[in-house]
Coordinates of C-alpha atoms in Angstrom, one line a residue:
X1 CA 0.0 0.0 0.0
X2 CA 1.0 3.2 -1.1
X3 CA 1.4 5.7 1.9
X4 CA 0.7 9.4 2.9
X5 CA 3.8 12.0 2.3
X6 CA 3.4 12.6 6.3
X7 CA 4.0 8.7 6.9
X8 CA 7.0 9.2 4.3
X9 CA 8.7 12.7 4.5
X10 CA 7.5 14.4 7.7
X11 CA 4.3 16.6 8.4
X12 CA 5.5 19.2 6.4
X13 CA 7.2 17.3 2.8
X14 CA 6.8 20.3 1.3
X15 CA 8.5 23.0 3.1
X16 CA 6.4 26.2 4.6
X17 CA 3.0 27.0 3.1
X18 CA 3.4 29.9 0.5
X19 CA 1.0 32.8 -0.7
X20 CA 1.8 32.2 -4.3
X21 CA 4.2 30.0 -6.5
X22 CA 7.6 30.9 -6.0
X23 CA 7.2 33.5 -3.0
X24 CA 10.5 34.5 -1.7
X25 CA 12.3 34.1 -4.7
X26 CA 13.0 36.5 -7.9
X27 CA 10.6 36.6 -10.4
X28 CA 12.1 35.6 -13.9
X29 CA 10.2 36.0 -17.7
X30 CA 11.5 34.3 -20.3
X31 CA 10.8 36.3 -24.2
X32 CA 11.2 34.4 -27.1
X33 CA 10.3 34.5 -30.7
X34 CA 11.5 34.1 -34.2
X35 CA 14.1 36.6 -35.6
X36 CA 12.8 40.2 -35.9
X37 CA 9.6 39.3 -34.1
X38 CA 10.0 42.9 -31.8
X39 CA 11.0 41.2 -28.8
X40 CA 14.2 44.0 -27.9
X41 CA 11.5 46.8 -28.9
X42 CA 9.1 45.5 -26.3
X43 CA 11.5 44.9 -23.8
X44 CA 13.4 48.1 -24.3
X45 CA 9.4 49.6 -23.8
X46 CA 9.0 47.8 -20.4
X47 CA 12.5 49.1 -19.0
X48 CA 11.4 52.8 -20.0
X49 CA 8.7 52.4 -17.7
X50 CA 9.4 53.5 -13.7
X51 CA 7.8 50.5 -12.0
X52 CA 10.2 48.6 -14.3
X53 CA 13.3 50.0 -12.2
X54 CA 15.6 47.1 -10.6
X55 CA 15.4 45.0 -13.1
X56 CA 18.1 42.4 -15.0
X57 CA 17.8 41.7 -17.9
X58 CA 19.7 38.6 -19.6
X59 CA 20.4 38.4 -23.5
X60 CA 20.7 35.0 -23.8
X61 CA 22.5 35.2 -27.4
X62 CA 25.6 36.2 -28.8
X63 CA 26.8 37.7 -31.9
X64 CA 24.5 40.9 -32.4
X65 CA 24.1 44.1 -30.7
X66 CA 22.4 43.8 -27.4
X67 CA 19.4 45.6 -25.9
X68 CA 19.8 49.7 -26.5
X69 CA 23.5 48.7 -28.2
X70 CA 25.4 49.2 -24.9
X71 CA 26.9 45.8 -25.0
X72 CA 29.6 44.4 -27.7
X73 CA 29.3 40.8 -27.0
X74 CA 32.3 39.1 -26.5
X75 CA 33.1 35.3 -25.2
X76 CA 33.0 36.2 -21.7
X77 CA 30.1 37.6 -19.6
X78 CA 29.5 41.5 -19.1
X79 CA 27.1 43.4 -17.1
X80 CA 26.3 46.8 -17.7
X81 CA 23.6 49.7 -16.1
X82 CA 21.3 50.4 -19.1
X83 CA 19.6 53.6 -17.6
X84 CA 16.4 53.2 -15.2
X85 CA 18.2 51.2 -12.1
X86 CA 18.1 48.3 -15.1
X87 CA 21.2 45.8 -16.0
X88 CA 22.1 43.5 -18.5
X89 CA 23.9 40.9 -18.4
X90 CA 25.3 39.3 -21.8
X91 CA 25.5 35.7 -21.8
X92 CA 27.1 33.4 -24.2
X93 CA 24.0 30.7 -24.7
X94 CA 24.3 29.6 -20.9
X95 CA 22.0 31.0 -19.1
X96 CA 22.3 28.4 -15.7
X97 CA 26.1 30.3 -15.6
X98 CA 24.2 34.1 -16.2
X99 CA 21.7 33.4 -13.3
X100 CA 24.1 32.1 -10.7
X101 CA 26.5 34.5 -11.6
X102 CA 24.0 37.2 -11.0
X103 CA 22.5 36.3 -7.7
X104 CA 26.2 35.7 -6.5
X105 CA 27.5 39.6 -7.4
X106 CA 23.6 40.9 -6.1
X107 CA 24.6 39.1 -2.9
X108 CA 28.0 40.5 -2.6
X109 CA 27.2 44.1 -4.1
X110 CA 28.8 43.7 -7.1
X111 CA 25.8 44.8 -9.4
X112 CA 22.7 47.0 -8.0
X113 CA 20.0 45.1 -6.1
X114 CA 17.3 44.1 -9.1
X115 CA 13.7 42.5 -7.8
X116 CA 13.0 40.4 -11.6
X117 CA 14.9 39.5 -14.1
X118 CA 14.1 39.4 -17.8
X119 CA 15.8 36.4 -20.4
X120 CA 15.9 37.9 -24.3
X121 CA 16.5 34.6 -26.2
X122 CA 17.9 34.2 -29.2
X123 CA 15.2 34.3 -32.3
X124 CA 16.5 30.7 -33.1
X125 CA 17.0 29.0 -29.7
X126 CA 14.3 26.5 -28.9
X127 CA 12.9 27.5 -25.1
X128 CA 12.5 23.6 -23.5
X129 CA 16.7 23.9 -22.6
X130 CA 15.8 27.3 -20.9
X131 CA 13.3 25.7 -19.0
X132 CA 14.8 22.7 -18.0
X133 CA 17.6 25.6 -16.3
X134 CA 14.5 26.1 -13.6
X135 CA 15.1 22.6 -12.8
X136 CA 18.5 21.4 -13.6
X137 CA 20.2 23.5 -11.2
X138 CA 19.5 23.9 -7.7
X139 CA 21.3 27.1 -7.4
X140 CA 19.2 28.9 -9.8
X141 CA 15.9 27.0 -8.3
X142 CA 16.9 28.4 -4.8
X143 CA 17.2 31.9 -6.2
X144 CA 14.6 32.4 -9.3
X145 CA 11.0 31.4 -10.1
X146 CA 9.9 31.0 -13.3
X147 CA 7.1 33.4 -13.9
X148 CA 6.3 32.8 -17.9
X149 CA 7.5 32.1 -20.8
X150 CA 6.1 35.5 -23.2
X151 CA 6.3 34.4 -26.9
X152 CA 6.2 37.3 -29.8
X153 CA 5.0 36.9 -32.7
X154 CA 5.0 38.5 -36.2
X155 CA 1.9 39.0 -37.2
X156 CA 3.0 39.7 -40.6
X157 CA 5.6 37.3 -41.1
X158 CA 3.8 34.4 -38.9
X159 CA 2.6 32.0 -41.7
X160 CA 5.5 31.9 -43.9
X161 CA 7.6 31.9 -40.6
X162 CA 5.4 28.6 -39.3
X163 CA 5.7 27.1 -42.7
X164 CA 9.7 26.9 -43.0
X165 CA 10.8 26.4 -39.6
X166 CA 9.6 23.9 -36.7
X167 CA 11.3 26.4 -34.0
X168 CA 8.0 28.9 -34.5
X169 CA 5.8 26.2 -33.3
X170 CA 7.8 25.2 -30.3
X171 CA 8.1 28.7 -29.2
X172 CA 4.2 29.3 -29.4
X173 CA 3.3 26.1 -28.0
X174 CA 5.4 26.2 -25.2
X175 CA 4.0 29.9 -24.0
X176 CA 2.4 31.3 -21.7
X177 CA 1.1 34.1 -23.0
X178 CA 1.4 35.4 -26.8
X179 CA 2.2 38.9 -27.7
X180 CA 1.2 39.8 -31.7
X181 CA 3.9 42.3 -33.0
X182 CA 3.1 44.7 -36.2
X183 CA -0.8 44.3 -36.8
X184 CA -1.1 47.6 -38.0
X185 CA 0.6 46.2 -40.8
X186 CA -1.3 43.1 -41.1
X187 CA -5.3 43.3 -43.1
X188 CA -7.7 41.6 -40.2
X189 CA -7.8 38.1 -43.2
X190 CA -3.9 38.2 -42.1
X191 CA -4.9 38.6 -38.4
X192 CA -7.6 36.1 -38.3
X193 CA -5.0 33.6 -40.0
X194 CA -2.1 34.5 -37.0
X195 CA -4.9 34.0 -34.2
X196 CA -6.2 30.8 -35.6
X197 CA -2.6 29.3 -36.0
X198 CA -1.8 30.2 -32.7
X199 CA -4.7 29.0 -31.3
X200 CA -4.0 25.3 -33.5
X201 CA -0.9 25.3 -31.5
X202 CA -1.4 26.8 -28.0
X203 CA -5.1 27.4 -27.5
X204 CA -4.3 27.5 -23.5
X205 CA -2.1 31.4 -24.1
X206 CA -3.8 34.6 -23.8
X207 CA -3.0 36.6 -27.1
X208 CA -2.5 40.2 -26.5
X209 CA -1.4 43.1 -28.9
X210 CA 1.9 44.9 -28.4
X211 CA -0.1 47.9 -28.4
X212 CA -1.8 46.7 -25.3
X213 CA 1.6 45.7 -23.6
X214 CA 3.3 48.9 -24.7
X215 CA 0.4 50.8 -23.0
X216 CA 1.2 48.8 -19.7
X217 CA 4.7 47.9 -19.8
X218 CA 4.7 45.6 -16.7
X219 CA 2.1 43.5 -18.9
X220 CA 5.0 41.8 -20.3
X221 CA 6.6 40.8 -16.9
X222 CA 2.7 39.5 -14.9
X223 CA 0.7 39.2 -17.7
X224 CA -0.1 35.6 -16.4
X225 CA -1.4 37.0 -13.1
X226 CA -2.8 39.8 -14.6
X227 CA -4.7 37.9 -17.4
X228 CA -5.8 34.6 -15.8
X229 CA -5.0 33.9 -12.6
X230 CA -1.4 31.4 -12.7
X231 CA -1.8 27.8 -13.8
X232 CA -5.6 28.0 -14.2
X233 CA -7.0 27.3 -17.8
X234 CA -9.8 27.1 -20.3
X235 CA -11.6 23.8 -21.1
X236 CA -9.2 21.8 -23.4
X237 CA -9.8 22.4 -27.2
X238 CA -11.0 19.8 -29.7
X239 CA -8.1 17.4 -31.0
X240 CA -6.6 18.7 -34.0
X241 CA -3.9 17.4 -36.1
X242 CA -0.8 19.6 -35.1
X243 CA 2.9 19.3 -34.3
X244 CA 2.3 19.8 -30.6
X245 CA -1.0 19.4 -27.9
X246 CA -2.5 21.1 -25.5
X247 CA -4.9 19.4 -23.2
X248 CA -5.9 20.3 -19.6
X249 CA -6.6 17.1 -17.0
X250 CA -8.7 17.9 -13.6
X251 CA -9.7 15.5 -10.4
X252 CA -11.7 15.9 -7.4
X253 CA -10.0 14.0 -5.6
X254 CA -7.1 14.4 -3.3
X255 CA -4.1 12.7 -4.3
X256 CA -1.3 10.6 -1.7
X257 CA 2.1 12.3 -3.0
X258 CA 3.7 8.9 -3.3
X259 CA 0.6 8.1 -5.8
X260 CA 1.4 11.4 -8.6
X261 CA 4.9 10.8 -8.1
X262 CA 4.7 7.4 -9.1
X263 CA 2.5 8.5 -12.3
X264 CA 4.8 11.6 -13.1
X265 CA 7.6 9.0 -12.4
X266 CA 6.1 6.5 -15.1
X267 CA 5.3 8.9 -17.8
X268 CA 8.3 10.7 -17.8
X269 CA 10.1 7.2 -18.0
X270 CA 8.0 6.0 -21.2
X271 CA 7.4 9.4 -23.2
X272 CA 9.7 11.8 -21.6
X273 CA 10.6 13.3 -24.5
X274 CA 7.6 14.4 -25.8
X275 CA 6.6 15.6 -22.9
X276 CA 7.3 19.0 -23.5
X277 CA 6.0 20.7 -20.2
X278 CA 3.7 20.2 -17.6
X279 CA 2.7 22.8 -14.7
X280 CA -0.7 22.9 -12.5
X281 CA -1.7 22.7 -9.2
X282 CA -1.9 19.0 -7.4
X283 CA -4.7 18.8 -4.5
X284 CA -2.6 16.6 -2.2
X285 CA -3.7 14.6 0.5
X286 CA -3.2 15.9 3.9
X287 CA -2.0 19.7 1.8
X288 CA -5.3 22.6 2.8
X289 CA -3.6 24.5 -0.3
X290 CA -2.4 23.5 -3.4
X291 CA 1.1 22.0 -4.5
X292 CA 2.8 23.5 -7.7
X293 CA 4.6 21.0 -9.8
X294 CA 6.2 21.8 -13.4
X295 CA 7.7 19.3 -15.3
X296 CA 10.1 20.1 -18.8
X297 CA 10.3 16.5 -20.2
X298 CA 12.6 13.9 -17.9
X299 CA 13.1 16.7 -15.1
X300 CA 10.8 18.3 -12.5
X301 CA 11.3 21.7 -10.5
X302 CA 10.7 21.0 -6.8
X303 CA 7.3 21.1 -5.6
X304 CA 5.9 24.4 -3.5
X305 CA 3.1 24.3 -1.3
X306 CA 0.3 27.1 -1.3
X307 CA -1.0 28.3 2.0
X308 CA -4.6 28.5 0.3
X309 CA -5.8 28.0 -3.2
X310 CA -6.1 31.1 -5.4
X311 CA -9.9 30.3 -6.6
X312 CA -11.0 28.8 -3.7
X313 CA -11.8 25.1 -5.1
X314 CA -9.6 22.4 -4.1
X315 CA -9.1 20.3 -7.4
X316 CA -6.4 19.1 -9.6
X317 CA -5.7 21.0 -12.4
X318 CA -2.8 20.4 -14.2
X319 CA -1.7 21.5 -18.3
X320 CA 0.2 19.3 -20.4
X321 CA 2.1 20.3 -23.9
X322 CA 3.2 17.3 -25.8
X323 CA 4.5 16.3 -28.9
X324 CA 2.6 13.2 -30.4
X325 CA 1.1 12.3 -27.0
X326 CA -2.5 11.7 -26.8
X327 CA -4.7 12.9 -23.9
X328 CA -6.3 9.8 -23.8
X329 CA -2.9 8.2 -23.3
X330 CA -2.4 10.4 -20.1
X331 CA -5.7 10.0 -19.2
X332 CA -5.7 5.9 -19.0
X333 CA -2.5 6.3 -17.0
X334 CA -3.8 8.1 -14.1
X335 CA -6.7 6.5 -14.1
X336 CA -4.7 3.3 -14.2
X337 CA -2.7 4.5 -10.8
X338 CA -5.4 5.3 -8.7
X339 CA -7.7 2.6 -9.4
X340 CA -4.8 0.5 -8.6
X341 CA -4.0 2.7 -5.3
X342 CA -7.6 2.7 -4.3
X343 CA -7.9 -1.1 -4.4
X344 CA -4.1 -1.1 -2.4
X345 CA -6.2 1.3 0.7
X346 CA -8.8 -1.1 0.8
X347 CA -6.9 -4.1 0.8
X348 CA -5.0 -2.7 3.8

């Protein structure tokens, strides 16, 4: 019989209680999107703005000018004051070295004291290895929380972009929110196209309009929170053929730890791989608020506790992006687990 994680870790597996996921530590937005997708003009928009002061911002590529050309890129790491209270910090495509190194010199004095930090990928570079940072390392877990991953988008250039390159669809489908650059150049034929591609590929993302964003700078940094509240999505959409799913799984009922371990444990095992990412909130025996989990294929962040769930209804809710996994599939697994944990409780 499968036992509780009080019988197995302690009464408190989990740590303290938090407010919200990742209290305590710096908040941290990932941008991506394809190449001259507007991501350094909406960035360089959100530093402008005063409630944007203390912030670090990481280029995460190297070979071009970086944000508001004060940086000439060279093999080793620089940091430089960009106007605002704002640094940047030019990293040669290692971005676990960028973050340690930062949260070391902010300890020590070295660089001004920053409250978030922003990550400008490349316009190439696939997002999964920058998310699998959040859980490779326990240095950068310890310090940084993953806030969202922002993907922008060319609302011109979308379609033909999509059609030669599979690195457009990963950085859509991985996002958490979706930011449409240049529709005042696009007709609204062009714009219904963008939305109904994006929505193919990541129907979970809010879409939003740079115009919105540069309006309300900060948008960029909390548009999860400020959109929908964090982890909490729409019904799943109908299955589609696509590159990439979406799906949404809920349950009523409270899990043991040791039982959507085990399940996480097995699918990541089988069909790691094309598990792209996985984030909700786990209703956890023995837990009055909510446990955070994100997974990025074969590797999970560590677990946080809420002190209280942020809609007030205890339930599983957990998002999954795959690549040629079913939700059915998924489905039949958990299913699986706990009628086989059920009948394990009873027997004992």
């Amino acid at each position: 019989m499968l036992r509780d994680p009080a019988a197995l870790f302690g009464s408190r597996p989990f740590g303290r209680p938090l407010s919200r996921p990742g209290a305590g530590r710096i908040p941290v937005t990932i941008v991506t999107g394809f190449l001259g997708a507007g991501k350094t003009t909406l960035i360089r928009a959100a530093l402008a703005h005063p409630a944007a002061a203390r912030t670090a911002v990481i280029v995460n590529e190297f070979g071009e000018a970086g944000i508001d050309d004060v940086l000439l890129r060279t093999s080793s790491e620089q940091v430089a004051l960009i106007g605002n209270g704002c640094i940047c910090c030019a990293a040669k495509n290692d971005l676990h070295r960028a973050l340690r190194n930062l949260a070391a010199e902010r300890e020590r004095g070295l660089v001004p004291a920053f409250d978030r930090v922003v990550v400008e990928t490349s316009g190439v570079s696939e997002p999964a290895p920058l998310l699998q940072s959040f859980a490779t390392d326990r240095t950068v877990s310890t310090h940084y929380a993953l806030e969202g991953l922002v993907t922008v988008v060319d609302a011109v250039l979308a379609a033909r972009t999509q059609e030669t390159t599979t690195t457009f669809a990963e950085q859509v489908a991985l996002a958490d929110r979706l930011i449409l650059t240049k529709t005042d150049l696009a007709g609204a034929e062009a714009l219904a196209d963008v939305a109904a591609r994006l929505a193919a590929l990541n129907p979970e993302a809010p879409m939003l309009e740079a115009d919105a964003v540069r309006a309300d700078p900060l948008g960029l940094f909390s548009g999860s929170a400020r959109h929908r509240p964090a982890f909490l999505c729409s019904e799943p959409a109908e299955p589609a053929e696509r590159l990439y799913q979406t799906f949404s799984l809920t349950f009523d009922v409270a899990f043991p730890w040791a039982v959507f371990t085990r399940i996480m444990d097995t699918l990541t095992s089988l069909r790691g791989d094309d598990l792209l990412r996985v984030k909700g909130f786990v209703q956890v025996a023995g837990c009055p608020g909510p446990v955070v989990v994100h997974y990025v294929q074969q590797l999970a962040a560590p677990p946080e506790e809420l002190a209280s769930w942020p809609d007030g209804r205890a339930r599983t809710r957990l998002v999954f992006i795959t690549r040629g996994l079913p939700q059915a599939q998924v489905e039949a697994l958990f299913g699986a687990v706990l009628s086989l944990a059920a009948e394990g409780a009873d027997a004992g």
